[in-house]
Short mmCIF file of C-alpha atoms in Angstrom, two decimals:
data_model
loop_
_atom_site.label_atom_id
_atom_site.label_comp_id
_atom_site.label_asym_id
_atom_site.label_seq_id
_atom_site.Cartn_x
_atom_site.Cartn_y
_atom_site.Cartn_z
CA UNK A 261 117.20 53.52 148.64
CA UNK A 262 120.28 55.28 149.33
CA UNK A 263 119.07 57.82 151.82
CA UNK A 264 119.03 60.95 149.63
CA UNK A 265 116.65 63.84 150.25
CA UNK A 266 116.32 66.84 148.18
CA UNK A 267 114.50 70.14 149.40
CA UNK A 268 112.76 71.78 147.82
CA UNK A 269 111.03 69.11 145.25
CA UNK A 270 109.65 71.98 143.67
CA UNK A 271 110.21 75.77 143.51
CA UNK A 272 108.97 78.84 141.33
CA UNK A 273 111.27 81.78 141.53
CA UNK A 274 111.59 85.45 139.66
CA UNK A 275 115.21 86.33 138.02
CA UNK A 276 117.72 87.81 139.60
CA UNK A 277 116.86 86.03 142.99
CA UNK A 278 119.24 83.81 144.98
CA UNK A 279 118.25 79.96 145.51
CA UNK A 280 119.65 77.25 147.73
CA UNK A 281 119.15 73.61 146.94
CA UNK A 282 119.90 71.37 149.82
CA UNK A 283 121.22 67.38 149.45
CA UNK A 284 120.60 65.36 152.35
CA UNK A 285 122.22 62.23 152.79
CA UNK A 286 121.83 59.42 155.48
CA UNK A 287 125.28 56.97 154.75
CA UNK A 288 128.02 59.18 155.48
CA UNK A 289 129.30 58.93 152.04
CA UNK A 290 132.18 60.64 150.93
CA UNK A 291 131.33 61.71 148.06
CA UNK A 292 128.09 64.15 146.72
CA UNK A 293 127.61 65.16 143.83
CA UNK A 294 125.08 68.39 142.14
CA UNK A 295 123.75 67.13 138.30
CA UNK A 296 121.27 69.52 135.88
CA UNK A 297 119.14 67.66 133.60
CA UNK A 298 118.04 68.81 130.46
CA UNK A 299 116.16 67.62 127.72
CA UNK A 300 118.40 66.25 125.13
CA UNK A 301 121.55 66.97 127.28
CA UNK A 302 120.97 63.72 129.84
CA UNK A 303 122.54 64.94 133.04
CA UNK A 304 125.86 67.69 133.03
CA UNK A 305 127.91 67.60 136.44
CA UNK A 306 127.43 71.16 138.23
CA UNK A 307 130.15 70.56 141.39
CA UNK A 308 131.03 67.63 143.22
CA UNK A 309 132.46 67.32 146.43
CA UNK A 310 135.00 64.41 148.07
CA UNK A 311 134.59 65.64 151.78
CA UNK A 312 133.99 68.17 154.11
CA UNK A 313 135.09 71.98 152.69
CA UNK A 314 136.46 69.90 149.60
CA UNK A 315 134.46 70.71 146.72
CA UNK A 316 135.38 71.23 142.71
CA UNK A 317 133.69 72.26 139.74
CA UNK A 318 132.19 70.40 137.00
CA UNK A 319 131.02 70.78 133.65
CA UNK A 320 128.51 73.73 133.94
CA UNK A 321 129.35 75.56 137.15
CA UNK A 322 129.22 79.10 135.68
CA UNK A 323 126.88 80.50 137.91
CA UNK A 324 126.23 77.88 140.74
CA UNK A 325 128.53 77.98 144.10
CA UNK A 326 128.24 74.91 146.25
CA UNK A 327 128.98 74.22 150.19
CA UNK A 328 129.51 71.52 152.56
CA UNK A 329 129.98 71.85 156.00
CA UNK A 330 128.88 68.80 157.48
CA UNK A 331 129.07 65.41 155.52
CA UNK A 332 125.60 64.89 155.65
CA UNK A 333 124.64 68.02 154.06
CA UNK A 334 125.96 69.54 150.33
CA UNK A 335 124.04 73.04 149.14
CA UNK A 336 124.02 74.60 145.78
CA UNK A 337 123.26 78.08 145.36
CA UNK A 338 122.22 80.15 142.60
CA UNK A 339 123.39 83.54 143.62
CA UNK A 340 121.27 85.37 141.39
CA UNK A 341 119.25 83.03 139.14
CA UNK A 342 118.73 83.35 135.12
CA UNK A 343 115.78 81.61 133.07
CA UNK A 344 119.14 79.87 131.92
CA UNK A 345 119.02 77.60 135.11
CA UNK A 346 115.49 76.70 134.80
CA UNK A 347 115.48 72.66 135.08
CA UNK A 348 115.79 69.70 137.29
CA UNK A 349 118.45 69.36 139.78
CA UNK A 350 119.47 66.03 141.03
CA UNK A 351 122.17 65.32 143.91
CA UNK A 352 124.03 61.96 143.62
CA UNK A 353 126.38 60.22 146.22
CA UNK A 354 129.05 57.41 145.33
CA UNK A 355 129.44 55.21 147.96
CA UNK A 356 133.19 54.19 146.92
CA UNK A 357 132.65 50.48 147.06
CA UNK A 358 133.42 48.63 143.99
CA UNK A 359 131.71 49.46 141.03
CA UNK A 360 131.87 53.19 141.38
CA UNK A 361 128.11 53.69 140.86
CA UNK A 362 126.45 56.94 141.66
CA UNK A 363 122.85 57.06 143.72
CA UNK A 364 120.44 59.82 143.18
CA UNK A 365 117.73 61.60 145.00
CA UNK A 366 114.71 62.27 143.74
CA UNK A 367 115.87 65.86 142.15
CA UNK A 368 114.30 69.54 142.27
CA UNK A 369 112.48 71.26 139.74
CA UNK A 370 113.56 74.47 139.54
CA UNK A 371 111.51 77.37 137.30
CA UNK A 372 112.76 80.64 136.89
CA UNK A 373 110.89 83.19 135.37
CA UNK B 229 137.96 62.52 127.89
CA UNK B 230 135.14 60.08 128.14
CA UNK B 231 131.77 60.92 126.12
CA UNK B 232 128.44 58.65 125.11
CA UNK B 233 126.53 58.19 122.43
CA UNK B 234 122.47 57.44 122.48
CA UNK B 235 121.56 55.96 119.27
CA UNK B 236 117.61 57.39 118.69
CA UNK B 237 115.90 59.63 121.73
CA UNK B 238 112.82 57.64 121.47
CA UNK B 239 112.10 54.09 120.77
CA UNK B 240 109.05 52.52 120.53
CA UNK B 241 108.37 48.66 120.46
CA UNK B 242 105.66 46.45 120.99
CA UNK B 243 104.70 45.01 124.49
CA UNK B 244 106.49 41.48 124.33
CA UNK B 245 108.86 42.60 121.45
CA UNK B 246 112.52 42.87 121.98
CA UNK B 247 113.89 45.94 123.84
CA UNK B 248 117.22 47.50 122.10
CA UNK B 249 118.75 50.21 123.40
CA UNK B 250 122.17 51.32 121.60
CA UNK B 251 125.12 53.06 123.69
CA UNK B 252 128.72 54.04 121.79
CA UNK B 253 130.99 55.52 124.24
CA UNK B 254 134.63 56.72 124.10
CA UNK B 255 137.32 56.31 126.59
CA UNK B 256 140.83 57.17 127.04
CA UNK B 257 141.13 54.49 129.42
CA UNK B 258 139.33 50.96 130.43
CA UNK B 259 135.79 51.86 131.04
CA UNK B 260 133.32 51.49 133.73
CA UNK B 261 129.78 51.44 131.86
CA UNK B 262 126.46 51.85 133.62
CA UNK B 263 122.58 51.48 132.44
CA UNK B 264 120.14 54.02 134.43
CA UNK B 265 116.31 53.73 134.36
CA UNK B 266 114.60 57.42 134.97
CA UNK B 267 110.67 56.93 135.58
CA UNK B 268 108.76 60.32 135.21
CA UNK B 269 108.79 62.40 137.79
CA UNK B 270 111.83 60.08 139.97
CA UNK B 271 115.16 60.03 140.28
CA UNK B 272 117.88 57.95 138.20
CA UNK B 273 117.99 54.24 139.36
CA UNK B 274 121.22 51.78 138.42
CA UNK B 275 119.93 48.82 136.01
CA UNK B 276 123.12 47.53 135.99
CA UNK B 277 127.27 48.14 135.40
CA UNK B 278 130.01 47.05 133.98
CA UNK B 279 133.03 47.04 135.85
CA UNK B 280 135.83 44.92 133.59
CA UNK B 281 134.46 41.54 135.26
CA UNK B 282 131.99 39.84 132.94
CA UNK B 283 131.09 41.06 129.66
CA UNK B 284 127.53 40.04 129.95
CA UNK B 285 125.62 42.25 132.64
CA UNK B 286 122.71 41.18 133.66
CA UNK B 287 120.45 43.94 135.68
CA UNK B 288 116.93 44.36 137.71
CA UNK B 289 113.88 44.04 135.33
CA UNK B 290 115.13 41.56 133.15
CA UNK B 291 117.21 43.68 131.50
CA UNK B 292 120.62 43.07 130.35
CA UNK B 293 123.76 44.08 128.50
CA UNK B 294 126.78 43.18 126.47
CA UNK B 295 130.51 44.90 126.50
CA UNK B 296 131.75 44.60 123.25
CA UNK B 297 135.13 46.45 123.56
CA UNK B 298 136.06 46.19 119.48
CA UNK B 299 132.56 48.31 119.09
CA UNK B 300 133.01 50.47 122.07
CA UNK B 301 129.69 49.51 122.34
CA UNK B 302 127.18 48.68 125.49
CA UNK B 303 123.73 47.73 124.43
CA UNK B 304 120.64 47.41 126.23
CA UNK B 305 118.49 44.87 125.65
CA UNK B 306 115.44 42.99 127.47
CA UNK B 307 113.87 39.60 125.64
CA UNK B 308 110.18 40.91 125.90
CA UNK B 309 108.96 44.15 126.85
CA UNK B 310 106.79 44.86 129.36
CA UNK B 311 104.25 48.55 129.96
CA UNK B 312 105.92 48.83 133.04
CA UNK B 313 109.06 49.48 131.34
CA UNK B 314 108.49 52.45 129.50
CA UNK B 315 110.49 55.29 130.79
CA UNK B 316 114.05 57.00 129.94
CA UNK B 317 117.20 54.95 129.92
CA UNK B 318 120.64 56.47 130.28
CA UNK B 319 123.98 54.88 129.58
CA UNK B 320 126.82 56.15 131.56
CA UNK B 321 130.47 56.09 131.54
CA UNK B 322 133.40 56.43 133.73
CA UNK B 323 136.80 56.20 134.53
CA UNK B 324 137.72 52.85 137.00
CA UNK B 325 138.95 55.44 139.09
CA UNK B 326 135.01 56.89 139.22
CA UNK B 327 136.28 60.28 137.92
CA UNK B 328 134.38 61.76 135.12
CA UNK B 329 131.47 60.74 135.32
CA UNK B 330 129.79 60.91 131.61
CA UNK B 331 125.82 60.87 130.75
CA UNK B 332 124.37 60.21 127.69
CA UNK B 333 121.24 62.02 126.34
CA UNK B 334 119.10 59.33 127.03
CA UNK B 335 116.44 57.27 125.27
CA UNK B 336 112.84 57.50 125.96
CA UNK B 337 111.33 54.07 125.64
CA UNK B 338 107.60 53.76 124.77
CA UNK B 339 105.36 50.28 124.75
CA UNK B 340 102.76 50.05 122.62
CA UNK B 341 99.44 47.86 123.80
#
């Protein structure tokens, strides 16, 4: 268990609407990361971040901002969410011991309609 | 740029048969390889790595796999399967430094009574 809440598990919501995911993690790890998973696609990288106010974009970011203000805490928002974005969102965290491994919460199943 | 290859999104064997999972990846640079275990509904969890030590991984569940760096290949592979292991299995890539972080698409694993 690496210590990684996701809220909400689930949420329903109409287009056009902003959403904010929220990563919790318990370690103090440096490093958080936002995934989308997709059937057929496995899991694209959204945005990452390696510390406080530090983040960058990954594969798919069109469309997705992140934040992170405290190291504990890493947000992604959908500032005005498309059917596009429907899927599950998973947060990871790399602990940056040897082995370079990633953790994951238990994601967020996003529908929008 | 690093990518993976899933050879077949669903594979079904026999409880007790052998479990074979294929992988192909491509790399720019030494990899680090990595076998994740999705159960529905959960979050990724690490089966096991490869991180340039041993060619021969061996992970949780009885599960194992093989570096073969002329193949570019990282297969998955458990003696005798069990129910419990049905799920969706993801190989993973990355750099040694941990940057770029590559999924495959995943293979869903079924056992058959």
């Amino acid at each position: 268990d690496a210590g990684i809440t996701q809220s909400p598990r689930h949420k329903v919501t109409e287009t056009g609407t902003p959403v904010t995911l929220r990563c919790h993690q318990t370690e103090n790890h440096r490093y958080m990361y936002w995934y989308r998973q997709d059937p057929g696609h496995g899991l694209r990288l959204i945005h990452y971040s390696y510390g406080v106010k530090d983040t960058d974009k990954g594969e798919v970011s069109d469309g997705y901002s992140v934040s992170r203000s405290k190291t504990e805490d890493f947000l992604l928002t959908l500032e005005s969410a498309t059917s596009s974005q429907t899927s599950v969102y998973f947060c990871a965290i790399k602990p940056g011991t040897s082995g370079y491994e990633q953790y994951f919460g238990p994601g967020t199943r996003l529908t929008v309609t | 740029a690093q990518s993976v290859t899933q050879l077949g999104s669903h594979v079904s064997v026999s409880e007790g048969a052998l479990v074979l999972l294929r992988c192909n990846y491509s790399s720019s640079v030494p990899p680090y390889l990595f076998w994740y275990v999705q159960y529905p509904n959960q979050g990724l969890q690490l089966l096991l790595k490869y991180t340039s030590a041993a060619t021969l991984v061996k992970g949780i569940n009885g599960f194992e796999a093989e570096f073969k760096k002329s193949e570019t290949s990282f297969h998955l592979t458990k003696p005798s399967a069990h129910m419990s292991d049905a799920a969706e299995y993801f190989c993973a890539v990355s750099e040694p430094t941990g940057q770029n972080f590559v999924f495959g698409p995943g293979t869903r694993l079924s056992v058959l009574p």
